[in-house]
Short mmCIF file of C-alpha atoms in Angstrom, two decimals:
data_model
loop_
_atom_site.label_atom_id
_atom_site.label_comp_id
_atom_site.label_asym_id
_atom_site.label_seq_id
_atom_site.Cartn_x
_atom_site.Cartn_y
_atom_site.Cartn_z
CA MET I 1 -21.22 18.20 35.69
CA TYR I 2 -20.16 16.44 32.47
CA THR I 3 -17.40 14.01 31.56
CA HIS I 4 -15.10 15.07 28.72
CA VAL I 5 -12.73 12.59 27.09
CA MET I 6 -9.76 14.44 25.60
CA ALA I 7 -7.90 13.39 22.47
CA SER I 8 -5.10 12.00 24.65
CA GLY I 9 -7.51 9.64 26.40
CA VAL I 10 -7.54 11.53 29.70
CA ILE I 11 -10.96 11.79 31.25
CA GLN I 12 -11.76 15.15 32.79
CA HIS I 13 -14.77 16.02 34.88
CA GLN I 14 -15.92 19.59 34.41
CA HIS I 15 -18.91 21.56 35.54
CA THR I 16 -21.09 23.23 32.97
CA ARG I 17 -21.90 26.80 33.87
CA ASP I 18 -24.02 29.53 32.44
CA LEU I 19 -21.76 32.28 31.14
CA SER I 20 -24.53 34.54 29.88
CA CYS I 21 -25.45 37.70 31.64
CA PRO I 22 -28.76 37.16 33.49
CA GLU I 23 -29.36 40.86 33.78
CA THR I 24 -29.46 41.37 30.01
CA PRO I 25 -32.58 40.56 28.01
CA ASP I 26 -30.53 38.70 25.34
CA ALA I 27 -29.91 35.86 27.77
CA THR I 28 -33.54 34.75 27.63
CA THR I 29 -34.63 35.96 24.18
CA ASN I 30 -31.64 34.79 22.11
CA PRO I 31 -31.57 30.97 21.76
CA LEU I 32 -28.05 31.00 20.24
CA LEU I 33 -26.68 32.88 23.22
CA SER I 34 -28.36 30.46 25.59
CA LEU I 35 -26.87 27.52 23.69
CA LEU I 36 -23.33 28.90 23.58
CA ALA I 37 -23.52 29.82 27.25
CA ASN I 38 -23.05 26.11 27.96
CA THR I 39 -19.29 25.58 28.20
CA LEU I 40 -19.49 22.08 26.74
CA VAL I 41 -21.24 23.29 23.60
CA LEU I 42 -19.07 26.38 23.34
CA HIS I 43 -15.69 24.65 23.56
CA GLN I 44 -16.74 21.93 21.14
CA THR I 45 -18.01 24.47 18.57
CA ILE I 46 -15.41 27.25 18.66
CA PRO I 47 -12.50 25.38 16.98
CA TYR I 48 -14.60 24.86 13.84
CA LEU I 49 -15.35 28.56 13.38
CA PRO I 50 -12.91 30.91 11.61
CA ILE I 51 -11.69 33.96 13.48
CA SER I 52 -13.79 36.25 11.29
CA SER I 53 -16.98 34.47 12.38
CA LEU I 54 -16.01 34.71 16.03
CA LEU I 55 -15.30 38.43 15.76
CA ASN I 56 -18.54 39.03 13.87
CA LEU I 57 -20.45 37.08 16.49
CA ALA I 58 -18.79 39.07 19.27
CA ALA I 59 -19.84 42.31 17.54
CA ALA I 60 -23.47 41.21 17.27
CA SER I 61 -24.44 42.32 20.77
CA PRO I 62 -22.88 43.26 24.12
CA SER I 63 -23.89 39.87 25.51
CA PHE I 64 -21.99 37.97 22.84
CA ARG I 65 -19.00 40.26 23.29
CA GLU I 66 -19.03 39.66 27.02
CA LEU I 67 -19.32 35.90 26.47
CA LEU I 68 -16.60 35.47 23.84
CA LEU I 69 -14.06 38.17 24.62
CA ARG I 70 -14.17 38.56 28.38
CA ARG I 71 -15.81 35.76 30.31
CA THR I 72 -14.75 32.63 28.37
CA PRO I 73 -11.05 31.67 28.40
CA GLY I 74 -9.60 29.80 25.44
CA VAL I 75 -11.91 31.13 22.74
CA PHE I 76 -8.97 31.95 20.48
CA ARG I 77 -6.76 29.07 21.66
CA HIS I 78 -6.91 27.41 18.20
CA LEU I 79 -6.30 29.91 15.42
CA ASP I 80 -6.50 28.74 11.81
CA LEU I 81 -5.60 31.46 9.31
CA THR I 82 -5.72 29.27 6.20
CA ARG I 83 -9.30 30.33 5.47
CA VAL I 84 -8.69 34.06 5.94
CA ARG I 85 -8.87 35.83 2.57
CA THR I 86 -6.43 38.60 3.46
CA ALA I 87 -3.79 36.01 4.44
CA GLN I 88 -3.57 34.59 0.92
CA PHE I 89 -0.46 35.46 -1.10
CA ASP I 90 -0.72 34.60 -4.79
CA ILE I 91 2.19 36.72 -6.08
CA GLU I 92 5.05 34.52 -7.29
CA GLY I 93 7.94 36.94 -6.79
CA VAL I 94 9.10 40.51 -6.84
CA ASP I 95 11.74 40.29 -9.57
CA HIS I 96 10.92 38.45 -12.79
CA GLY I 97 14.02 39.24 -14.80
CA GLY I 98 13.67 42.98 -15.11
CA GLU I 99 9.90 43.23 -15.21
CA ILE I 100 8.55 46.52 -13.88
CA TRP I 101 5.65 46.59 -11.46
CA ARG I 102 3.39 49.39 -12.56
CA ASN I 103 0.30 48.49 -10.57
CA VAL I 104 1.98 48.11 -7.17
CA GLN I 105 4.01 50.71 -5.35
CA VAL I 106 6.78 49.01 -3.40
CA ASP I 107 8.81 50.93 -0.85
CA GLU I 108 12.50 50.89 -1.66
CA ASN I 109 13.27 50.11 2.00
CA LEU I 110 10.97 47.07 1.97
CA THR I 111 12.90 43.85 2.61
CA GLU I 112 12.13 40.47 1.11
CA ASP I 113 10.83 39.18 4.42
CA ASP I 114 8.54 42.18 4.86
CA PHE I 115 7.14 41.65 1.39
CA TYR I 116 6.44 37.91 1.60
CA SER I 117 5.25 37.93 5.22
CA GLY I 118 3.32 41.18 4.86
CA PRO I 119 -0.19 39.63 4.88
CA LEU I 120 0.44 37.60 8.03
CA ARG I 121 2.16 40.45 9.84
CA GLY I 122 -0.80 42.69 9.07
CA ILE I 123 -3.20 40.12 10.52
CA PHE I 124 -1.00 39.71 13.61
CA GLN I 125 -1.03 43.45 14.22
CA SER I 126 -4.81 43.53 13.90
CA ILE I 127 -5.48 40.71 16.36
CA ARG I 128 -2.76 41.99 18.70
CA ARG I 129 -4.64 45.29 19.01
CA ARG I 130 -7.75 43.30 19.95
CA ASP I 131 -5.77 41.59 22.75
CA ILE I 132 -6.28 38.17 21.17
CA LEU I 133 -2.83 37.07 20.05
CA HIS I 134 -1.51 36.20 23.51
CA ASP I 135 -4.32 33.61 23.92
CA VAL I 136 -3.33 31.62 20.80
CA GLN I 137 -1.74 28.25 21.60
CA THR I 138 -2.29 26.40 18.29
CA LEU I 139 -1.48 28.34 15.11
CA VAL I 140 -2.21 26.85 11.66
CA LEU I 141 -0.59 28.60 8.67
CA ASP I 142 -0.67 25.78 6.10
CA GLY I 143 -0.31 26.85 2.49
CA LEU I 144 0.27 30.54 3.28
CA SER I 145 3.30 32.72 2.64
CA VAL I 146 5.52 32.13 5.68
CA THR I 147 9.15 33.17 5.90
CA ALA I 148 11.88 31.89 8.20
CA GLU I 149 12.13 35.31 9.86
CA PHE I 150 8.41 35.21 10.66
CA CYS I 151 8.82 31.79 12.29
CA ASN I 152 11.79 33.07 14.26
CA ASP I 153 9.66 35.95 15.59
CA ILE I 154 7.13 33.41 16.85
CA LEU I 155 9.92 31.52 18.63
CA VAL I 156 11.52 34.48 20.40
CA ASP I 157 8.53 36.75 21.06
CA PRO I 158 7.88 36.57 24.84
CA SER I 159 4.30 37.82 24.44
CA LEU I 160 3.27 34.79 22.36
CA ARG I 161 2.19 31.47 23.84
CA VAL I 162 2.09 29.34 20.69
CA ARG I 163 2.72 25.71 21.60
CA ILE I 164 1.85 24.01 18.28
CA LEU I 165 2.66 25.58 14.91
CA SER I 166 1.69 24.12 11.53
CA ILE I 167 3.50 25.42 8.43
CA ARG I 168 2.93 22.57 6.00
CA ASP I 169 3.14 23.34 2.27
CA VAL I 170 3.87 27.01 2.91
CA LYS I 171 5.35 29.36 0.33
CA ASN I 172 8.56 31.41 0.39
CA LEU I 173 10.06 29.47 3.29
CA ASN I 174 13.84 29.35 3.49
CA GLU I 175 14.33 26.00 5.19
CA ARG I 176 18.03 26.60 5.80
CA LYS I 177 17.30 29.72 7.83
CA LEU I 178 14.49 27.96 9.65
CA MET I 179 16.86 25.15 10.66
CA GLN I 180 19.38 27.68 11.96
CA SER I 181 16.70 29.47 13.98
CA LEU I 182 15.46 26.21 15.49
CA ARG I 183 18.91 24.93 16.40
CA PHE I 184 19.81 28.25 18.03
CA ALA I 185 16.50 28.64 19.86
CA TYR I 186 16.67 25.10 21.29
CA ARG I 187 20.37 25.15 22.18
CA SER I 188 21.41 23.61 25.48
CA THR I 189 22.33 27.03 26.95
CA ARG I 190 18.93 28.62 26.25
CA PRO I 191 17.06 30.38 29.08
CA ASP I 192 14.64 28.33 31.13
CA ASP I 193 11.09 27.84 29.82
CA THR I 194 12.07 29.11 26.37
CA PRO I 195 10.95 28.80 23.69
CA ARG I 196 7.32 27.95 24.30
CA LEU I 197 6.82 26.16 20.99
CA LYS I 198 6.65 22.40 21.61
CA GLY I 199 5.34 20.99 18.31
CA LEU I 200 6.05 21.87 14.66
CA TYR I 201 4.19 20.48 11.65
CA VAL I 202 6.45 21.09 8.63
CA PHE I 203 7.11 17.82 6.75
CA GLY I 204 3.66 16.50 5.92
CA ALA I 205 1.05 17.74 3.48
CA LYS I 206 -1.65 20.16 4.54
CA ASP I 207 -5.06 18.78 5.28
CA ALA I 208 -7.11 18.22 2.14
CA PRO I 209 -10.29 20.28 1.90
CA THR I 210 -13.64 18.55 2.00
CA PRO I 211 -14.71 17.63 -1.56
CA THR I 212 -17.67 19.59 -2.82
CA THR I 213 -20.81 18.11 -4.28
CA SER I 214 -19.92 19.13 -7.83
CA LEU I 215 -16.53 17.43 -7.54
CA ALA I 216 -18.13 14.26 -6.24
CA ARG I 217 -20.57 14.23 -9.14
CA GLN I 218 -17.70 14.72 -11.58
CA ASN I 219 -15.85 11.76 -10.08
CA ASP I 220 -18.97 9.59 -10.36
CA ALA I 221 -19.37 10.55 -14.02
CA THR I 222 -15.74 9.66 -14.66
CA ARG I 223 -16.21 6.23 -13.11
CA VAL I 224 -19.27 5.56 -15.28
CA ALA I 225 -17.34 6.56 -18.41
CA ASP I 226 -14.48 4.30 -17.43
CA LEU I 227 -16.82 1.36 -17.01
CA ARG I 228 -18.31 1.98 -20.43
CA VAL I 229 -14.89 1.93 -22.09
CA GLY I 230 -14.01 -1.38 -20.46
CA ARG I 231 -10.35 -1.49 -21.56
CA ASN I 232 -7.26 -1.10 -19.41
CA HIS I 233 -9.20 -0.32 -16.26
CA LYS I 234 -7.84 -3.11 -14.12
CA PRO I 235 -7.25 -2.24 -10.48
CA GLN I 236 -3.66 -1.44 -9.74
CA PRO I 237 -1.86 -3.35 -7.00
CA VAL I 238 -2.55 -1.65 -3.70
CA PRO I 239 -0.40 -2.25 -0.64
CA LYS I 240 -2.27 -4.57 1.65
CA GLU I 241 -1.65 -2.45 4.72
CA SER I 242 -2.01 0.94 3.04
CA ALA I 243 -5.47 0.18 1.68
CA ARG I 244 -7.08 1.27 4.93
CA SER I 245 -9.06 4.43 4.47
CA GLU I 246 -8.95 5.44 8.11
CA GLY I 247 -6.27 5.81 10.70
CA ASP I 248 -3.12 7.78 11.33
CA ASP I 249 -0.38 8.06 8.74
CA TRP I 250 2.40 6.52 10.81
CA TYR I 251 0.61 3.89 12.90
CA HIS I 252 -2.18 2.59 10.66
CA ARG I 253 -1.04 3.33 7.12
CA ARG I 254 1.96 1.76 5.45
CA GLY I 255 4.21 3.08 2.73
CA ARG I 256 5.44 6.58 1.97
CA VAL I 257 4.24 9.04 4.58
CA ILE I 258 6.28 12.12 3.59
CA GLY I 259 5.98 12.73 -0.12
CA LYS I 260 8.12 15.82 -0.55
CA HIS I 261 11.90 15.98 -0.64
CA VAL I 262 13.51 16.40 2.77
CA ALA I 263 16.31 18.96 2.58
CA ASP I 264 19.74 18.19 3.95
CA GLY I 265 20.19 19.29 7.53
CA TRP I 266 16.76 18.38 8.88
CA ALA I 267 18.07 15.17 10.47
CA GLU I 268 20.66 17.13 12.47
CA THR I 269 17.94 19.64 13.43
CA LEU I 270 15.74 16.83 14.77
CA ILE I 271 18.72 15.54 16.76
CA ASP I 272 19.41 18.94 18.34
CA CYS I 273 15.74 19.62 19.18
CA ARG I 274 14.52 16.13 20.05
CA GLU I 275 14.37 16.69 23.82
CA VAL I 276 12.15 19.77 23.63
CA LEU I 277 10.54 20.14 20.18
CA LYS I 278 8.56 17.48 18.35
CA PHE I 279 7.98 17.28 14.61
CA ASP I 280 5.54 15.48 12.35
CA ALA I 281 8.45 13.23 11.33
CA VAL I 282 10.96 11.09 13.18
CA LEU I 283 14.48 9.87 12.59
CA CYS I 284 15.09 6.72 10.58
CA THR I 285 16.00 3.80 12.81
CA GLY I 286 17.65 1.66 10.12
CA PRO I 287 20.91 -0.10 11.03
CA ARG I 288 22.84 2.26 8.74
CA HIS I 289 22.33 5.21 11.13
CA GLN I 290 24.10 5.85 14.41
CA ASN I 291 20.88 6.46 16.34
CA SER I 292 19.60 2.97 15.53
CA PRO I 293 19.63 0.31 18.27
CA ALA I 294 20.87 -2.12 15.59
CA PHE I 295 23.76 0.06 14.41
CA GLY I 296 26.81 -2.11 13.80
CA LYS I 297 24.99 -5.32 14.78
CA VAL I 298 23.75 -6.49 11.38
CA PRO I 299 25.36 -6.14 7.94
CA THR I 300 23.66 -3.47 5.89
CA GLY I 301 25.04 -4.01 2.38
CA GLY I 302 22.61 -2.91 -0.31
CA ALA I 303 22.99 -0.42 -3.10
CA ALA I 304 24.25 2.39 -0.87
CA PRO I 305 26.11 0.99 2.17
CA ASN I 306 27.77 4.33 2.94
CA VAL I 307 25.81 7.40 3.91
CA GLU I 308 26.82 11.03 3.84
CA SER I 309 25.03 11.74 7.13
CA PRO I 310 24.98 9.50 10.20
CA TRP I 311 21.28 10.30 10.59
CA GLY I 312 18.29 10.44 8.29
CA VAL I 313 14.65 11.54 8.39
CA ALA I 314 12.18 8.69 8.02
CA THR I 315 9.79 9.06 5.10
CA PHE I 316 8.26 5.56 5.16
CA ALA I 317 6.19 3.75 7.78
CA LEU I 318 6.57 -0.02 7.51
CA GLY I 319 5.17 -3.06 9.19
CA GLY I 320 7.11 -6.16 10.06
CA CYS I 321 9.52 -7.90 7.72
CA ALA I 322 7.89 -10.29 5.25
CA SER I 323 10.14 -13.10 6.52
CA CYS I 324 10.53 -12.62 10.27
CA GLY I 325 7.69 -10.19 10.98
CA SER I 326 9.94 -7.74 12.83
CA ALA I 327 12.93 -5.48 12.22
CA PRO I 328 16.52 -5.45 13.55
CA GLU I 329 15.91 -2.20 15.43
CA GLY I 330 12.44 -3.17 16.62
CA PHE I 331 9.17 -1.25 16.36
CA THR I 332 8.25 2.24 17.46
CA VAL I 333 5.35 1.50 19.79
CA TYR I 334 3.06 4.14 21.23
CA GLY I 335 3.16 3.86 25.00
CA ASP I 336 6.42 1.85 25.15
CA SER I 337 8.90 3.83 23.03
CA PRO I 338 10.47 7.03 24.38
CA ALA I 339 8.43 10.18 23.83
CA GLU I 340 11.13 11.68 21.59
CA GLN I 341 10.55 8.89 19.05
CA LEU I 342 6.83 9.59 18.60
CA PRO I 343 5.77 11.83 15.68
CA LEU I 344 3.08 14.47 15.65
CA LEU I 345 -0.01 13.10 13.95
CA ALA I 346 -2.24 14.84 11.43
CA PRO I 347 -4.62 16.55 11.55
CA VAL I 348 -3.65 19.19 14.08
CA PRO I 349 -5.72 18.58 17.24
CA LEU I 350 -8.67 20.94 17.57
CA HIS I 351 -9.73 20.62 21.19
CA SER I 352 -6.31 20.51 22.83
CA SER I 353 -2.93 22.20 22.43
CA THR I 354 -0.83 19.61 24.24
CA ILE I 355 1.85 17.39 22.76
CA LYS I 356 0.23 14.35 24.33
CA ALA I 357 -2.92 14.95 22.31
CA ALA I 358 -0.96 15.64 19.11
CA THR I 359 1.02 12.37 19.37
CA CYS I 360 -1.84 10.10 20.50
CA PRO I 361 -3.09 7.77 17.72
CA GLN I 362 -6.76 7.31 17.09
CA PRO I 363 -8.13 4.32 18.99
CA GLY I 364 -10.02 1.62 17.16
CA THR I 365 -9.17 2.70 13.62
CA GLY I 366 -8.07 0.65 10.68
CA ALA I 367 -8.72 -3.00 9.94
CA GLU I 368 -7.32 -4.08 13.30
CA THR I 369 -7.78 -2.72 16.77
CA GLY I 370 -5.74 -3.01 19.90
CA ALA I 371 -2.23 -2.21 20.96
CA ASP I 372 -0.68 -4.08 18.04
CA THR I 373 -1.92 -1.50 15.54
CA HIS I 374 -0.09 1.35 17.30
CA LYS I 375 3.39 0.48 16.10
CA PHE I 376 5.50 1.01 13.00
CA VAL I 377 9.05 0.86 11.67
CA PRO I 378 10.33 4.29 10.53
CA ARG I 379 12.68 4.05 7.56
CA CYS I 380 14.19 6.40 5.00
CA LEU I 381 14.32 5.58 1.29
CA GLU I 382 18.00 4.61 1.34
CA CYS I 383 17.43 2.04 4.09
CA ILE I 384 14.73 0.21 2.10
CA ARG I 385 16.21 0.58 -1.35
CA GLU I 386 15.88 -2.75 -3.18
CA ARG I 387 14.16 -4.13 -0.07
CA TYR I 388 10.66 -2.66 -0.38
CA CYS I 389 7.96 -3.49 -2.91
CA PHE I 390 6.05 -0.39 -3.93
CA SER I 391 3.07 -2.45 -5.12
CA CYS I 392 2.19 -4.81 -2.27
CA GLY I 393 4.09 -3.04 0.53
CA GLN I 394 6.20 -6.03 1.60
CA TRP I 395 9.82 -5.55 2.62
CA TRP I 396 12.71 -7.68 3.82
CA CYS I 397 14.96 -6.59 6.69
CA GLU I 398 18.75 -6.76 6.84
CA SER I 399 18.73 -9.85 9.07
CA CYS I 400 16.69 -11.91 6.62
CA TYR I 401 17.87 -10.68 3.25
CA GLN I 402 21.12 -9.25 1.93
CA VAL I 403 20.79 -7.32 -1.31
CA PRO I 404 23.15 -8.93 -3.84
CA GLY I 405 25.87 -6.65 -5.10
CA ARG I 406 26.69 -5.99 -8.71
CA HIS I 407 29.66 -8.37 -8.70
CA GLU I 408 27.39 -11.15 -7.46
CA MET I 409 24.81 -10.42 -10.13
CA ASN I 410 27.33 -10.31 -12.98
CA VAL I 411 29.45 -13.31 -11.96
CA HIS I 412 30.15 -15.78 -14.78
CA HIS I 413 30.21 -19.49 -14.14
CA VAL I 414 32.80 -21.32 -16.24
CA HIS I 415 32.77 -25.13 -16.42
CA ILE I 416 35.83 -27.04 -17.66
CA VAL I 417 34.72 -30.12 -19.59
CA ASP I 418 36.99 -33.12 -20.02
CA GLN I 419 37.54 -34.19 -23.62
CA ALA I 420 37.26 -37.91 -22.85
CA ASN I 421 33.84 -37.69 -21.30
CA GLY I 422 32.89 -34.21 -22.44
CA LEU I 423 29.25 -34.78 -23.22
CA VAL I 424 28.43 -36.29 -19.85
CA ASP I 425 30.34 -33.62 -17.90
CA HIS I 426 28.67 -30.85 -19.88
CA GLU I 427 25.22 -32.25 -19.23
CA MET I 428 25.93 -32.56 -15.51
CA ALA I 429 27.24 -29.01 -15.34
CA ALA I 430 24.08 -27.74 -17.02
CA LEU I 431 21.93 -29.45 -14.42
CA GLU I 432 23.81 -27.86 -11.50
CA GLN I 433 22.11 -24.96 -9.76
CA PRO I 434 24.34 -21.86 -10.06
CA ASN I 435 25.28 -20.26 -6.74
CA VAL I 436 23.90 -16.85 -7.61
CA LYS I 437 21.81 -14.71 -5.28
CA LYS I 438 18.47 -13.95 -6.84
CA PRO I 439 17.16 -10.49 -5.93
CA LYS I 440 13.73 -10.28 -4.34
CA ILE I 441 13.16 -6.76 -5.66
CA SER I 442 13.73 -5.58 -9.21
CA ARG I 443 12.41 -3.07 -11.71
CA SER I 444 10.90 -4.47 -14.90
CA CYS I 445 8.99 -1.37 -16.06
CA TRP I 446 10.48 2.10 -16.44
CA GLU I 447 7.33 3.73 -15.07
CA CYS I 448 6.86 1.27 -12.19
CA GLU I 449 8.88 1.47 -9.00
CA HIS I 450 10.86 -1.46 -7.63
CA ASN I 451 8.52 -4.41 -7.08
CA CYS I 452 8.78 -7.93 -5.77
CA LEU I 453 8.78 -10.97 -8.05
CA ASP I 454 5.14 -11.84 -7.35
CA CYS I 455 3.92 -8.35 -8.28
CA ILE I 456 6.07 -8.37 -11.40
CA ALA I 457 4.54 -11.68 -12.46
CA ASN I 458 1.05 -10.19 -12.03
CA THR I 459 1.71 -6.99 -13.97
CA GLN I 460 4.25 -7.95 -16.66
CA LYS I 461 2.72 -10.02 -19.47
CA LEU I 462 3.67 -11.38 -22.89
CA CYS I 463 1.48 -10.35 -25.77
CA ARG I 464 -0.07 -13.27 -27.65
CA GLY I 465 -0.24 -11.17 -30.79
CA CYS I 466 3.29 -9.78 -31.22
CA GLY I 467 5.13 -11.75 -28.54
CA GLY I 468 6.52 -8.64 -26.85
CA GLY I 469 6.47 -7.89 -23.17
CA TYR I 470 4.29 -5.14 -21.69
CA CYS I 471 3.02 -3.75 -18.39
CA ILE I 472 -0.73 -3.95 -17.86
CA ILE I 473 -0.61 -0.91 -15.59
CA HIS I 474 1.01 1.60 -17.93
CA TYR I 475 0.12 0.27 -21.41
CA GLU I 476 -3.01 2.11 -22.46
CA GLY I 477 -5.46 -0.10 -24.30
CA SER I 478 -3.85 -3.34 -23.15
CA THR I 479 -5.59 -6.42 -21.81
CA LEU I 480 -4.43 -9.45 -19.88
CA THR I 481 -3.48 -11.22 -23.11
CA LEU I 482 -2.81 -8.49 -25.69
CA CYS I 483 -0.85 -5.27 -25.65
CA ASP I 484 -1.83 -2.14 -27.54
CA CYS I 485 -0.54 -3.55 -30.83
CA MET I 486 -3.96 -5.10 -31.53
CA THR I 487 -5.93 -1.97 -30.65
CA PRO I 488 -7.94 -0.87 -33.71
CA ILE I 489 -6.96 2.52 -35.05
CA PRO I 490 -10.01 4.79 -35.38
CA SER I 491 -10.76 5.83 -38.91
CA LYS I 492 -10.02 9.43 -39.74
CA GLN I 493 -12.97 11.66 -40.42
CA ILE I 494 -12.76 13.43 -43.76
CA VAL I 495 -14.02 17.01 -43.63
CA THR I 496 -15.07 18.54 -46.94
CA VAL I 497 -14.87 22.31 -47.21
CA VAL I 498 -17.29 23.75 -49.71
CA SER I 499 -16.35 27.13 -51.08
CA THR I 500 -19.12 29.65 -51.48
CA ASN I 501 -17.23 31.66 -54.12
#
């Protein structure tokens, strides 16, 4: 018996058993078969192998086929097709403004969905004939050509048991049709126990591949060259909380979590599916939205007080306010907040296909450990506009800071000076502090985002040579005291061409 700790933290006690066939000679002569016959080793190894390797291993001998295809359940529970060569789709489109395809024969009855989802449908037919597809519970299709019709087939097909689907950074996906399919499939009048899909990864970026040795050497050579140059290689301001190299995107890292544009309609889709289907994003809980606990309780103000939609998808994960250390709506805390407010975490879990494992943060990661690290404030860009510093990661909530409006910024103070004692009154008026709200966030460089006053003071300098202002981050060849105006211009090399005639 062995103790197995799942990704969700649940401890399970299982008995190891020998799944090899004792009557076959391979059970004693093949060390690999003897090793994989241990269920602990087998279930910990299988998720890292592509489906082609598993099928090739099953075809090696009758003993391996018996072990992998018949006697061991869950061998094909986690199916990752991103590494399958036949699943790749590098063709940009069928019609390029009247271009004629001479090297490919396309059936005139072929639809757009059949064309773009052809590679994946061919793979599905192949593994369906092998009686493998019904065992798949986690399906990863990141970066492949996936259409909305193909996703709809996964939702409504009763023979499939896919519980977690990942379609991050896919090609040829009509998000509007996908939203319609999801909202219809998860309607309140749907049949019981349908659909079986419980988690969808669609907003985040696909997992980055492991860097190769040649790429690492190239990066090292670039760093050495940068050190030899010695100019304009000052470290850029890094958010204090986002500088952690480990941890989950939402709980341990701060700043922008979803980098791509979120299409209109996704917030309503999350609202309609929130009781059954979970996504790798959550709704924004800012006071400007109706789903926020602080809606209508604090003044929002800001640059965009009115919103077109009463809901919004959160794209930023923030910590506490720089002034009060909290937020008007409170934190999203793992273990205390409702389950519908917890996002799916990347990467997709390998050893489990449950939502509990996909939403459980990694314990003991980041600079801090404990329950306090498993909380965040989900916000959209509009809710932190002119409140968030993109350099240091600080932000100010609506209870502590009201963004001054344009009329407050452009107000003119007029002082009426008496002629009898004009000089004294004018001097006193000059010494008075004007009642003008000073913004905490502003933009001083066209290439920089909105930053706080402290970060602007550290990055915006005055040149001692020409007296002009410059940004030390985006001015190439600048130093802490001089801009690029004092950079010596390299002399031109004169090339003499000698004629042989």
